[in-house]
Amino acid sequence: MVVLQREETNGDDTTDNEVLVNPTSTAQIFEPISTASVTVANPRRGKRSNIRPRKWIKRDLRLQGNEWSPPPPHVVLTLTKESEPIEFFELFFNEDVIRYIVRHTVMYAVEKHNTTFFRLSGDEMYCFIGILILSGYAPLPRRRMYWESNEDTHNVLVAKSMRRNRFEEIFRYFHVADNRNLCTADKMAKIRPLFNIMNEKFLVYAPIEKNFSIDESMIPYYGRHGCKQHIHGKPIRFGFKAWVAATRLGYCLQVDLYVGRSEPRDTGLGQHVVTKLTNKVKSEFPDTQFSVYCDNFFTSPGLLSALKSSNVKITGTVRQNRVDKCPLMEVKSCKKQARGFYDYRLDTNDNICAIRWNDNSVVTLLSNEFGVHPVQKARRYSVAAKQKIHIDQPNVVHQYNRYMGGVHCVKTKQ
């Protein structure tokens, strides 16, 4: 099979960028003659990705001690530690948002040709949302059980706040979008307006920090929907997958629902998600430098190179097949070394440091902000010595463990 990657010519002569694939070989051998970046076609997705040249040398990344100053906040909050929780809740679900939800709920009730004159007030909507939140941390098998007279299921707060038939009526017509003007290409069009409103408010009231992490989060759902995902081995196996950017303590900066492969993109999914969420944060704070942390699903040398011009630093674990032929020690050989052993290389073209570290298992990281030094110490239990010992830990691993995990804090608060 011959794959041609060149401009159209008038003759049958091949060019320097012609790629020959041997059909009898078990692996595809690419031999571009040009030393510049090569454009390779991906037959699986029909897309083209640029492979940047790398120059790996045995050198550590120099630590840059630039001082970081937070940007001025968009609004000045007057809330204190003595403020009630409802005051924090109303920052995001204020009167404008409640009126928006009430308007679309009433519109949907009219579309359904309701025989009675359906009315809904803002106070009722607040009460309705409050019952939904309560049902999240005090769940029952069925909604109606909150109003039952049995002592083991009856909830006094719910029963005295709203009658059961009224709650079910609001639940039947609850809407946050106009069904007559939905985007047919978006599978999440019915809830997309509310997510857009919340994302704007997340950035308005965000405690902006230099470091934030990006990870996936599962929203449990067991009904039928085209965007429902199944991830085997996760605590929440069935539901909607959401990409979340959060600070170290769990404040959500941006959230984006995954709608499957129908969303157009020019890069891999991991790079597309990180770039999309990071650009939204940078659009609100364009002059601020951020450090993003992500796991091996997202991290690649192409991601670090793409966000280099946006004044964004990336640090994350990476899979073994995504290091662009970095000549690190093989994983099998690294496992045979002593605990705390590490190997590192530096790409001088894009200033990317690749580190492979032997702990309980071998882990590989990429970063354009941190390197090996200053080497930290990690406390581990030694079976041979039968006591806790200290092993060497590269600085990039220490920083990754410190700032990665904010999305997991969001998961525990759902």
PDB file of C-alpha atoms in Angstrom, residues 51-317:
ATOM      1  CA  ILE A  51       4.369  16.007  14.297  1.00  0.00           C
ATOM      2  CA  ARG A  52       6.797  18.575  15.666  1.00  0.00           C
ATOM      3  CA  PRO A  53      10.490  17.744  15.625  1.00  0.00           C
ATOM      4  CA  ARG A  54      12.022  16.893  18.998  1.00  0.00           C
ATOM      5  CA  LYS A  55      15.612  17.128  20.141  1.00  0.00           C
ATOM      6  CA  TRP A  56      15.997  15.179  23.398  1.00  0.00           C
ATOM      7  CA  ILE A  57      19.153  15.690  25.440  1.00  0.00           C
ATOM      8  CA  LYS A  58      20.212  14.675  28.954  1.00  0.00           C
ATOM      9  CA  ARG A  59      19.506  17.948  30.718  1.00  0.00           C
ATOM     10  CA  ASP A  60      17.163  19.151  33.442  1.00  0.00           C
ATOM     11  CA  LEU A  61      14.637  21.939  33.008  1.00  0.00           C
ATOM     12  CA  ARG A  62      15.732  25.139  34.643  1.00  0.00           C
ATOM     13  CA  LEU A  63      13.299  26.253  37.335  1.00  0.00           C
ATOM     14  CA  GLN A  64      11.821  29.644  36.532  1.00  0.00           C
ATOM     15  CA  GLY A  65      11.156  31.748  39.614  1.00  0.00           C
ATOM     16  CA  ASN A  66       8.675  34.202  38.110  1.00  0.00           C
ATOM     17  CA  GLU A  67       6.466  35.894  40.661  1.00  0.00           C
ATOM     18  CA  TRP A  68       2.749  35.418  40.157  1.00  0.00           C
ATOM     19  CA  SER A  69       0.182  38.031  41.108  1.00  0.00           C
ATOM     20  CA  PRO A  70      -3.564  37.316  41.029  1.00  0.00           C
ATOM     21  CA  PRO A  71      -5.699  39.345  38.618  1.00  0.00           C
ATOM     22  CA  PRO A  72      -8.191  41.859  40.006  1.00  0.00           C
ATOM     23  CA  PRO A  73     -11.573  40.221  40.744  1.00  0.00           C
ATOM     24  CA  HIS A  74     -14.568  40.987  38.540  1.00  0.00           C
ATOM     25  CA  VAL A  75     -16.781  41.702  41.551  1.00  0.00           C
ATOM     26  CA  VAL A  76     -16.119  42.457  45.193  1.00  0.00           C
ATOM     27  CA  LEU A  77     -17.809  39.935  47.463  1.00  0.00           C
ATOM     28  CA  THR A  78     -19.296  41.174  50.720  1.00  0.00           C
ATOM     29  CA  LEU A  79     -19.905  37.695  52.104  1.00  0.00           C
ATOM     30  CA  THR A  80     -18.044  36.529  55.188  1.00  0.00           C
ATOM     31  CA  LYS A  81     -17.718  33.333  57.217  1.00  0.00           C
ATOM     32  CA  GLU A  82     -20.824  34.352  59.149  1.00  0.00           C
ATOM     33  CA  SER A  83     -22.953  34.483  55.978  1.00  0.00           C
ATOM     34  CA  GLU A  84     -25.709  31.919  55.534  1.00  0.00           C
ATOM     35  CA  PRO A  85     -25.315  29.140  52.912  1.00  0.00           C
ATOM     36  CA  ILE A  86     -28.307  30.515  50.990  1.00  0.00           C
ATOM     37  CA  GLU A  87     -26.335  33.715  50.341  1.00  0.00           C
ATOM     38  CA  PHE A  88     -23.597  31.766  48.578  1.00  0.00           C
ATOM     39  CA  PHE A  89     -26.193  29.760  46.657  1.00  0.00           C
ATOM     40  CA  GLU A  90     -27.906  32.936  45.428  1.00  0.00           C
ATOM     41  CA  LEU A  91     -24.661  34.169  43.877  1.00  0.00           C
ATOM     42  CA  PHE A  92     -25.161  31.547  41.172  1.00  0.00           C
ATOM     43  CA  PHE A  93     -28.934  31.014  41.240  1.00  0.00           C
ATOM     44  CA  ASN A  94     -29.957  34.635  41.585  1.00  0.00           C
ATOM     45  CA  GLU A  95     -33.312  36.142  40.690  1.00  0.00           C
ATOM     46  CA  ASP A  96     -32.429  36.459  37.004  1.00  0.00           C
ATOM     47  CA  VAL A  97     -31.596  32.757  36.714  1.00  0.00           C
ATOM     48  CA  ILE A  98     -34.737  31.762  38.611  1.00  0.00           C
ATOM     49  CA  ARG A  99     -36.895  33.962  36.372  1.00  0.00           C
ATOM     50  CA  TYR A 100     -35.234  32.379  33.335  1.00  0.00           C
ATOM     51  CA  ILE A 101     -36.090  28.876  34.554  1.00  0.00           C
ATOM     52  CA  VAL A 102     -39.643  29.884  35.512  1.00  0.00           C
ATOM     53  CA  ARG A 103     -40.269  31.434  32.091  1.00  0.00           C
ATOM     54  CA  HIS A 104     -39.183  28.344  30.149  1.00  0.00           C
ATOM     55  CA  THR A 105     -41.040  26.020  32.513  1.00  0.00           C
ATOM     56  CA  VAL A 106     -44.278  27.929  31.960  1.00  0.00           C
ATOM     57  CA  MET A 107     -43.640  28.017  28.199  1.00  0.00           C
ATOM     58  CA  TYR A 108     -43.269  24.253  28.120  1.00  0.00           C
ATOM     59  CA  ALA A 109     -46.475  23.815  30.141  1.00  0.00           C
ATOM     60  CA  VAL A 110     -48.331  25.908  27.548  1.00  0.00           C
ATOM     61  CA  GLU A 111     -46.830  23.835  24.725  1.00  0.00           C
ATOM     62  CA  LYS A 112     -48.162  20.686  26.341  1.00  0.00           C
ATOM     63  CA  HIS A 113     -51.690  22.189  26.185  1.00  0.00           C
ATOM     64  CA  ASN A 114     -52.213  22.128  29.897  1.00  0.00           C
ATOM     65  CA  THR A 115     -55.946  22.249  30.696  1.00  0.00           C
ATOM     66  CA  THR A 116     -55.444  24.331  33.842  1.00  0.00           C
ATOM     67  CA  PHE A 117     -53.808  27.726  33.995  1.00  0.00           C
ATOM     68  CA  PHE A 118     -50.303  26.815  35.103  1.00  0.00           C
ATOM     69  CA  ARG A 119     -48.698  29.419  37.353  1.00  0.00           C
ATOM     70  CA  LEU A 120     -45.286  29.356  38.934  1.00  0.00           C
ATOM     71  CA  SER A 121     -43.531  31.830  41.200  1.00  0.00           C
ATOM     72  CA  GLY A 122     -39.887  32.338  41.973  1.00  0.00           C
ATOM     73  CA  ASP A 123     -40.321  31.244  45.597  1.00  0.00           C
ATOM     74  CA  GLU A 124     -41.843  27.955  44.467  1.00  0.00           C
ATOM     75  CA  MET A 125     -38.916  27.385  42.126  1.00  0.00           C
ATOM     76  CA  TYR A 126     -36.450  28.033  44.959  1.00  0.00           C
ATOM     77  CA  CYS A 127     -38.339  25.516  47.094  1.00  0.00           C
ATOM     78  CA  PHE A 128     -38.399  23.001  44.226  1.00  0.00           C
ATOM     79  CA  ILE A 129     -34.624  23.265  43.696  1.00  0.00           C
ATOM     80  CA  GLY A 130     -34.092  22.961  47.444  1.00  0.00           C
ATOM     81  CA  ILE A 131     -35.977  19.653  47.518  1.00  0.00           C
ATOM     82  CA  LEU A 132     -33.854  18.375  44.617  1.00  0.00           C
ATOM     83  CA  ILE A 133     -30.671  19.280  46.497  1.00  0.00           C
ATOM     84  CA  LEU A 134     -31.952  17.630  49.682  1.00  0.00           C
ATOM     85  CA  SER A 135     -32.776  14.449  47.780  1.00  0.00           C
ATOM     86  CA  GLY A 136     -29.106  14.273  46.739  1.00  0.00           C
ATOM     87  CA  TYR A 137     -27.716  13.802  50.280  1.00  0.00           C
ATOM     88  CA  ALA A 138     -30.860  12.171  51.817  1.00  0.00           C
ATOM     89  CA  PRO A 139     -31.897   9.804  48.994  1.00  0.00           C
ATOM     90  CA  LEU A 140     -34.920   7.513  49.030  1.00  0.00           C
ATOM     91  CA  PRO A 141     -35.890   4.772  46.551  1.00  0.00           C
ATOM     92  CA  ARG A 142     -38.853   6.819  45.243  1.00  0.00           C
ATOM     93  CA  ARG A 143     -39.704  10.520  45.304  1.00  0.00           C
ATOM     94  CA  ARG A 144     -43.157  10.024  46.793  1.00  0.00           C
ATOM     95  CA  MET A 145     -41.694   8.464  49.916  1.00  0.00           C
ATOM     96  CA  TYR A 146     -40.694  11.913  51.193  1.00  0.00           C
ATOM     97  CA  TRP A 147     -44.383  12.671  51.731  1.00  0.00           C
ATOM     98  CA  GLU A 148     -45.391   9.290  53.172  1.00  0.00           C
ATOM     99  CA  SER A 149     -46.517   9.105  56.780  1.00  0.00           C
ATOM    100  CA  ASN A 150     -44.110   6.266  57.689  1.00  0.00           C
ATOM    101  CA  GLU A 151     -41.618   7.349  60.286  1.00  0.00           C
ATOM    102  CA  ASP A 152     -38.649   5.829  58.477  1.00  0.00           C
ATOM    103  CA  THR A 153     -39.244   7.744  55.224  1.00  0.00           C
ATOM    104  CA  HIS A 154     -41.301  10.844  56.105  1.00  0.00           C
ATOM    105  CA  ASN A 155     -39.342  14.074  55.718  1.00  0.00           C
ATOM    106  CA  VAL A 156     -40.890  16.916  57.682  1.00  0.00           C
ATOM    107  CA  LEU A 157     -38.942  19.631  55.855  1.00  0.00           C
ATOM    108  CA  VAL A 158     -40.084  18.449  52.423  1.00  0.00           C
ATOM    109  CA  ALA A 159     -43.680  17.759  53.449  1.00  0.00           C
ATOM    110  CA  LYS A 160     -44.162  21.193  55.015  1.00  0.00           C
ATOM    111  CA  SER A 161     -42.434  23.065  52.181  1.00  0.00           C
ATOM    112  CA  MET A 162     -44.456  21.839  49.183  1.00  0.00           C
ATOM    113  CA  ARG A 163     -47.311  19.442  48.543  1.00  0.00           C
ATOM    114  CA  ARG A 164     -46.522  16.269  46.673  1.00  0.00           C
ATOM    115  CA  ASN A 165     -48.861  16.896  43.715  1.00  0.00           C
ATOM    116  CA  ARG A 166     -47.470  20.409  43.264  1.00  0.00           C
ATOM    117  CA  PHE A 167     -43.881  19.123  43.241  1.00  0.00           C
ATOM    118  CA  GLU A 168     -44.703  16.486  40.625  1.00  0.00           C
ATOM    119  CA  GLU A 169     -46.486  19.081  38.493  1.00  0.00           C
ATOM    120  CA  ILE A 170     -43.432  21.351  38.477  1.00  0.00           C
ATOM    121  CA  PHE A 171     -41.190  18.338  37.885  1.00  0.00           C
ATOM    122  CA  ARG A 172     -43.278  17.365  34.848  1.00  0.00           C
ATOM    123  CA  TYR A 173     -42.881  20.764  33.162  1.00  0.00           C
ATOM    124  CA  PHE A 174     -39.398  21.758  34.387  1.00  0.00           C
ATOM    125  CA  HIS A 175     -37.384  23.190  31.471  1.00  0.00           C
ATOM    126  CA  VAL A 176     -34.382  25.485  30.980  1.00  0.00           C
ATOM    127  CA  ALA A 177     -34.522  25.909  27.180  1.00  0.00           C
ATOM    128  CA  ASP A 178     -37.008  26.713  24.443  1.00  0.00           C
ATOM    129  CA  ASN A 179     -37.866  23.515  22.597  1.00  0.00           C
ATOM    130  CA  ARG A 180     -38.757  25.474  19.475  1.00  0.00           C
ATOM    131  CA  ASN A 181     -35.233  26.861  19.066  1.00  0.00           C
ATOM    132  CA  LEU A 182     -32.995  23.925  19.910  1.00  0.00           C
ATOM    133  CA  CYS A 183     -29.708  23.243  18.127  1.00  0.00           C
ATOM    134  CA  THR A 184     -30.214  19.963  16.319  1.00  0.00           C
ATOM    135  CA  ALA A 185     -26.478  19.252  16.250  1.00  0.00           C
ATOM    136  CA  ASP A 186     -26.164  19.447  20.050  1.00  0.00           C
ATOM    137  CA  LYS A 187     -27.389  16.394  21.935  1.00  0.00           C
ATOM    138  CA  MET A 188     -27.349  18.431  25.159  1.00  0.00           C
ATOM    139  CA  ALA A 189     -29.249  21.392  23.741  1.00  0.00           C
ATOM    140  CA  LYS A 190     -32.018  21.178  26.353  1.00  0.00           C
ATOM    141  CA  ILE A 191     -29.661  21.898  29.243  1.00  0.00           C
ATOM    142  CA  ARG A 192     -26.864  23.733  27.439  1.00  0.00           C
ATOM    143  CA  PRO A 193     -28.234  27.249  28.223  1.00  0.00           C
ATOM    144  CA  LEU A 194     -28.153  26.581  31.965  1.00  0.00           C
ATOM    145  CA  PHE A 195     -24.599  25.236  31.762  1.00  0.00           C
ATOM    146  CA  ASN A 196     -23.503  28.329  29.840  1.00  0.00           C
ATOM    147  CA  ILE A 197     -25.008  30.597  32.494  1.00  0.00           C
ATOM    148  CA  MET A 198     -23.325  28.666  35.306  1.00  0.00           C
ATOM    149  CA  ASN A 199     -19.930  28.682  33.552  1.00  0.00           C
ATOM    150  CA  GLU A 200     -20.071  32.459  33.259  1.00  0.00           C
ATOM    151  CA  LYS A 201     -20.871  32.817  36.959  1.00  0.00           C
ATOM    152  CA  PHE A 202     -18.168  30.332  37.940  1.00  0.00           C
ATOM    153  CA  LEU A 203     -15.537  32.640  36.474  1.00  0.00           C
ATOM    154  CA  VAL A 204     -17.118  35.818  37.853  1.00  0.00           C
ATOM    155  CA  TYR A 205     -16.938  34.649  41.468  1.00  0.00           C
ATOM    156  CA  ALA A 206     -13.885  32.408  41.112  1.00  0.00           C
ATOM    157  CA  PRO A 207     -11.042  32.645  43.631  1.00  0.00           C
ATOM    158  CA  ILE A 208      -8.451  32.802  40.858  1.00  0.00           C
ATOM    159  CA  GLU A 209      -5.307  30.820  41.552  1.00  0.00           C
ATOM    160  CA  LYS A 210      -2.293  30.094  39.426  1.00  0.00           C
ATOM    161  CA  ASN A 211      -2.779  26.325  39.545  1.00  0.00           C
ATOM    162  CA  PHE A 212      -5.829  24.320  38.540  1.00  0.00           C
ATOM    163  CA  SER A 213      -6.424  20.791  37.327  1.00  0.00           C
ATOM    164  CA  ILE A 214      -8.510  19.266  34.533  1.00  0.00           C
ATOM    165  CA  ASP A 215     -10.100  15.843  34.808  1.00  0.00           C
ATOM    166  CA  GLU A 216     -13.261  13.910  33.977  1.00  0.00           C
ATOM    167  CA  SER A 217     -16.269  13.564  36.258  1.00  0.00           C
ATOM    168  CA  MET A 218     -19.242  11.230  36.002  1.00  0.00           C
ATOM    169  CA  ILE A 219     -22.807  12.405  36.653  1.00  0.00           C
ATOM    170  CA  PRO A 220     -24.871   9.304  37.535  1.00  0.00           C
ATOM    171  CA  TYR A 221     -27.756   8.571  35.171  1.00  0.00           C
ATOM    172  CA  TYR A 222     -29.462   5.240  34.460  1.00  0.00           C
ATOM    173  CA  GLY A 223     -32.072   6.255  31.900  1.00  0.00           C
ATOM    174  CA  ARG A 224     -31.859   6.291  28.127  1.00  0.00           C
ATOM    175  CA  HIS A 225     -29.897   8.971  26.338  1.00  0.00           C
ATOM    176  CA  GLY A 226     -27.498   9.112  23.425  1.00  0.00           C
ATOM    177  CA  CYS A 227     -24.747  10.717  25.536  1.00  0.00           C
ATOM    178  CA  LYS A 228     -24.829   8.247  28.406  1.00  0.00           C
ATOM    179  CA  GLN A 229     -21.417   6.677  28.998  1.00  0.00           C
ATOM    180  CA  HIS A 230     -20.256   3.454  30.593  1.00  0.00           C
ATOM    181  CA  ILE A 231     -16.809   3.391  32.190  1.00  0.00           C
ATOM    182  CA  HIS A 232     -15.929   0.009  33.617  1.00  0.00           C
ATOM    183  CA  GLY A 233     -14.165  -0.004  36.978  1.00  0.00           C
ATOM    184  CA  LYS A 234     -15.231   3.508  38.022  1.00  0.00           C
ATOM    185  CA  PRO A 235     -17.262   4.247  41.195  1.00  0.00           C
ATOM    186  CA  ILE A 236     -19.969   5.701  38.922  1.00  0.00           C
ATOM    187  CA  ARG A 237     -20.094   3.417  35.905  1.00  0.00           C
ATOM    188  CA  PHE A 238     -23.187   4.765  34.117  1.00  0.00           C
ATOM    189  CA  GLY A 239     -23.986   8.399  33.509  1.00  0.00           C
ATOM    190  CA  PHE A 240     -22.950  11.556  31.708  1.00  0.00           C
ATOM    191  CA  LYS A 241     -19.266  12.340  31.399  1.00  0.00           C
ATOM    192  CA  ALA A 242     -18.254  15.923  32.107  1.00  0.00           C
ATOM    193  CA  TRP A 243     -14.878  17.604  31.670  1.00  0.00           C
ATOM    194  CA  VAL A 244     -14.152  19.786  34.707  1.00  0.00           C
ATOM    195  CA  ALA A 245     -11.518  22.420  35.455  1.00  0.00           C
ATOM    196  CA  ALA A 246     -11.202  23.013  39.190  1.00  0.00           C
ATOM    197  CA  THR A 247      -8.870  24.681  41.660  1.00  0.00           C
ATOM    198  CA  ARG A 248      -6.869  22.736  44.234  1.00  0.00           C
ATOM    199  CA  LEU A 249      -9.600  22.991  46.886  1.00  0.00           C
ATOM    200  CA  GLY A 250     -12.385  21.959  44.520  1.00  0.00           C
ATOM    201  CA  TYR A 251     -13.908  25.186  43.195  1.00  0.00           C
ATOM    202  CA  CYS A 252     -15.301  24.497  39.728  1.00  0.00           C
ATOM    203  CA  LEU A 253     -14.015  26.945  37.118  1.00  0.00           C
ATOM    204  CA  GLN A 254     -15.530  25.383  33.993  1.00  0.00           C
ATOM    205  CA  VAL A 255     -17.553  22.295  33.153  1.00  0.00           C
ATOM    206  CA  ASP A 256     -18.311  20.883  29.722  1.00  0.00           C
ATOM    207  CA  LEU A 257     -20.511  17.873  28.960  1.00  0.00           C
ATOM    208  CA  TYR A 258     -19.139  15.205  26.660  1.00  0.00           C
ATOM    209  CA  VAL A 259     -21.479  14.574  23.731  1.00  0.00           C
ATOM    210  CA  GLY A 260     -19.440  11.876  21.989  1.00  0.00           C
ATOM    211  CA  ARG A 261     -17.555  11.952  18.710  1.00  0.00           C
ATOM    212  CA  SER A 262     -20.156  14.206  17.095  1.00  0.00           C
ATOM    213  CA  GLU A 263     -18.250  17.273  18.355  1.00  0.00           C
ATOM    214  CA  PRO A 264     -15.808  18.410  15.631  1.00  0.00           C
ATOM    215  CA  ARG A 265     -12.145  18.676  16.583  1.00  0.00           C
ATOM    216  CA  ASP A 266      -8.793  18.927  14.819  1.00  0.00           C
ATOM    217  CA  THR A 267      -6.716  17.215  17.521  1.00  0.00           C
ATOM    218  CA  GLY A 268      -7.025  14.276  19.883  1.00  0.00           C
ATOM    219  CA  LEU A 269      -9.770  14.296  22.478  1.00  0.00           C
ATOM    220  CA  GLY A 270      -7.472  14.952  25.430  1.00  0.00           C
ATOM    221  CA  GLN A 271      -5.729  17.913  23.806  1.00  0.00           C
ATOM    222  CA  HIS A 272      -9.065  19.251  22.569  1.00  0.00           C
ATOM    223  CA  VAL A 273     -10.593  19.218  26.069  1.00  0.00           C
ATOM    224  CA  VAL A 274      -7.632  20.881  27.801  1.00  0.00           C
ATOM    225  CA  THR A 275      -7.331  23.542  25.106  1.00  0.00           C
ATOM    226  CA  LYS A 276     -11.057  24.293  25.177  1.00  0.00           C
ATOM    227  CA  LEU A 277     -11.343  24.652  28.967  1.00  0.00           C
ATOM    228  CA  THR A 278      -8.076  26.565  29.257  1.00  0.00           C
ATOM    229  CA  ASN A 279      -9.059  29.044  26.546  1.00  0.00           C
ATOM    230  CA  LYS A 280     -12.324  29.780  28.364  1.00  0.00           C
ATOM    231  CA  VAL A 281     -10.435  30.631  31.535  1.00  0.00           C
ATOM    232  CA  LYS A 282      -7.844  32.643  29.604  1.00  0.00           C
ATOM    233  CA  SER A 283     -10.583  34.607  27.842  1.00  0.00           C
ATOM    234  CA  GLU A 284     -11.615  36.083  31.200  1.00  0.00           C
ATOM    235  CA  PHE A 285      -8.033  36.614  32.415  1.00  0.00           C
ATOM    236  CA  PRO A 286      -5.921  37.030  29.258  1.00  0.00           C
ATOM    237  CA  ASP A 287      -2.855  38.514  30.971  1.00  0.00           C
ATOM    238  CA  THR A 288      -2.611  35.894  33.710  1.00  0.00           C
ATOM    239  CA  GLN A 289      -0.243  32.940  33.584  1.00  0.00           C
ATOM    240  CA  PHE A 290      -1.774  29.619  34.620  1.00  0.00           C
ATOM    241  CA  SER A 291      -0.358  26.207  35.446  1.00  0.00           C
ATOM    242  CA  VAL A 292      -2.570  23.292  34.416  1.00  0.00           C
ATOM    243  CA  TYR A 293      -2.296  19.755  35.784  1.00  0.00           C
ATOM    244  CA  CYS A 294      -3.863  16.719  34.105  1.00  0.00           C
ATOM    245  CA  ASP A 295      -3.489  12.932  33.994  1.00  0.00           C
ATOM    246  CA  ASN A 296      -2.259  10.634  31.243  1.00  0.00           C
ATOM    247  CA  PHE A 297      -5.542  10.754  29.324  1.00  0.00           C
ATOM    248  CA  PHE A 298      -4.876  14.385  28.353  1.00  0.00           C
ATOM    249  CA  THR A 299      -1.102  14.892  28.455  1.00  0.00           C
ATOM    250  CA  SER A 300       1.031  14.730  25.318  1.00  0.00           C
ATOM    251  CA  PRO A 301       4.022  16.683  23.949  1.00  0.00           C
ATOM    252  CA  GLY A 302       1.729  18.188  21.321  1.00  0.00           C
ATOM    253  CA  LEU A 303      -0.464  19.671  24.056  1.00  0.00           C
ATOM    254  CA  LEU A 304       2.494  21.335  25.760  1.00  0.00           C
ATOM    255  CA  SER A 305       3.703  22.745  22.449  1.00  0.00           C
ATOM    256  CA  ALA A 306       0.240  24.008  21.458  1.00  0.00           C
ATOM    257  CA  LEU A 307      -0.338  25.944  24.703  1.00  0.00           C
ATOM    258  CA  LYS A 308       3.177  27.344  24.867  1.00  0.00           C
ATOM    259  CA  SER A 309       2.176  30.529  23.055  1.00  0.00           C
ATOM    260  CA  SER A 310      -0.863  31.024  25.345  1.00  0.00           C
ATOM    261  CA  ASN A 311       1.301  31.548  28.447  1.00  0.00           C
ATOM    262  CA  VAL A 312      -0.028  28.309  29.952  1.00  0.00           C
ATOM    263  CA  LYS A 313       2.223  25.764  31.657  1.00  0.00           C
ATOM    264  CA  ILE A 314       1.263  22.072  31.576  1.00  0.00           C
ATOM    265  CA  THR A 315       2.315  19.332  33.991  1.00  0.00           C
ATOM    266  CA  GLY A 316       0.920  15.813  33.907  1.00  0.00           C
ATOM    267  CA  THR A 317       1.474  12.103  33.736  1.00  0.00           C
TER     268      THR A 317
END
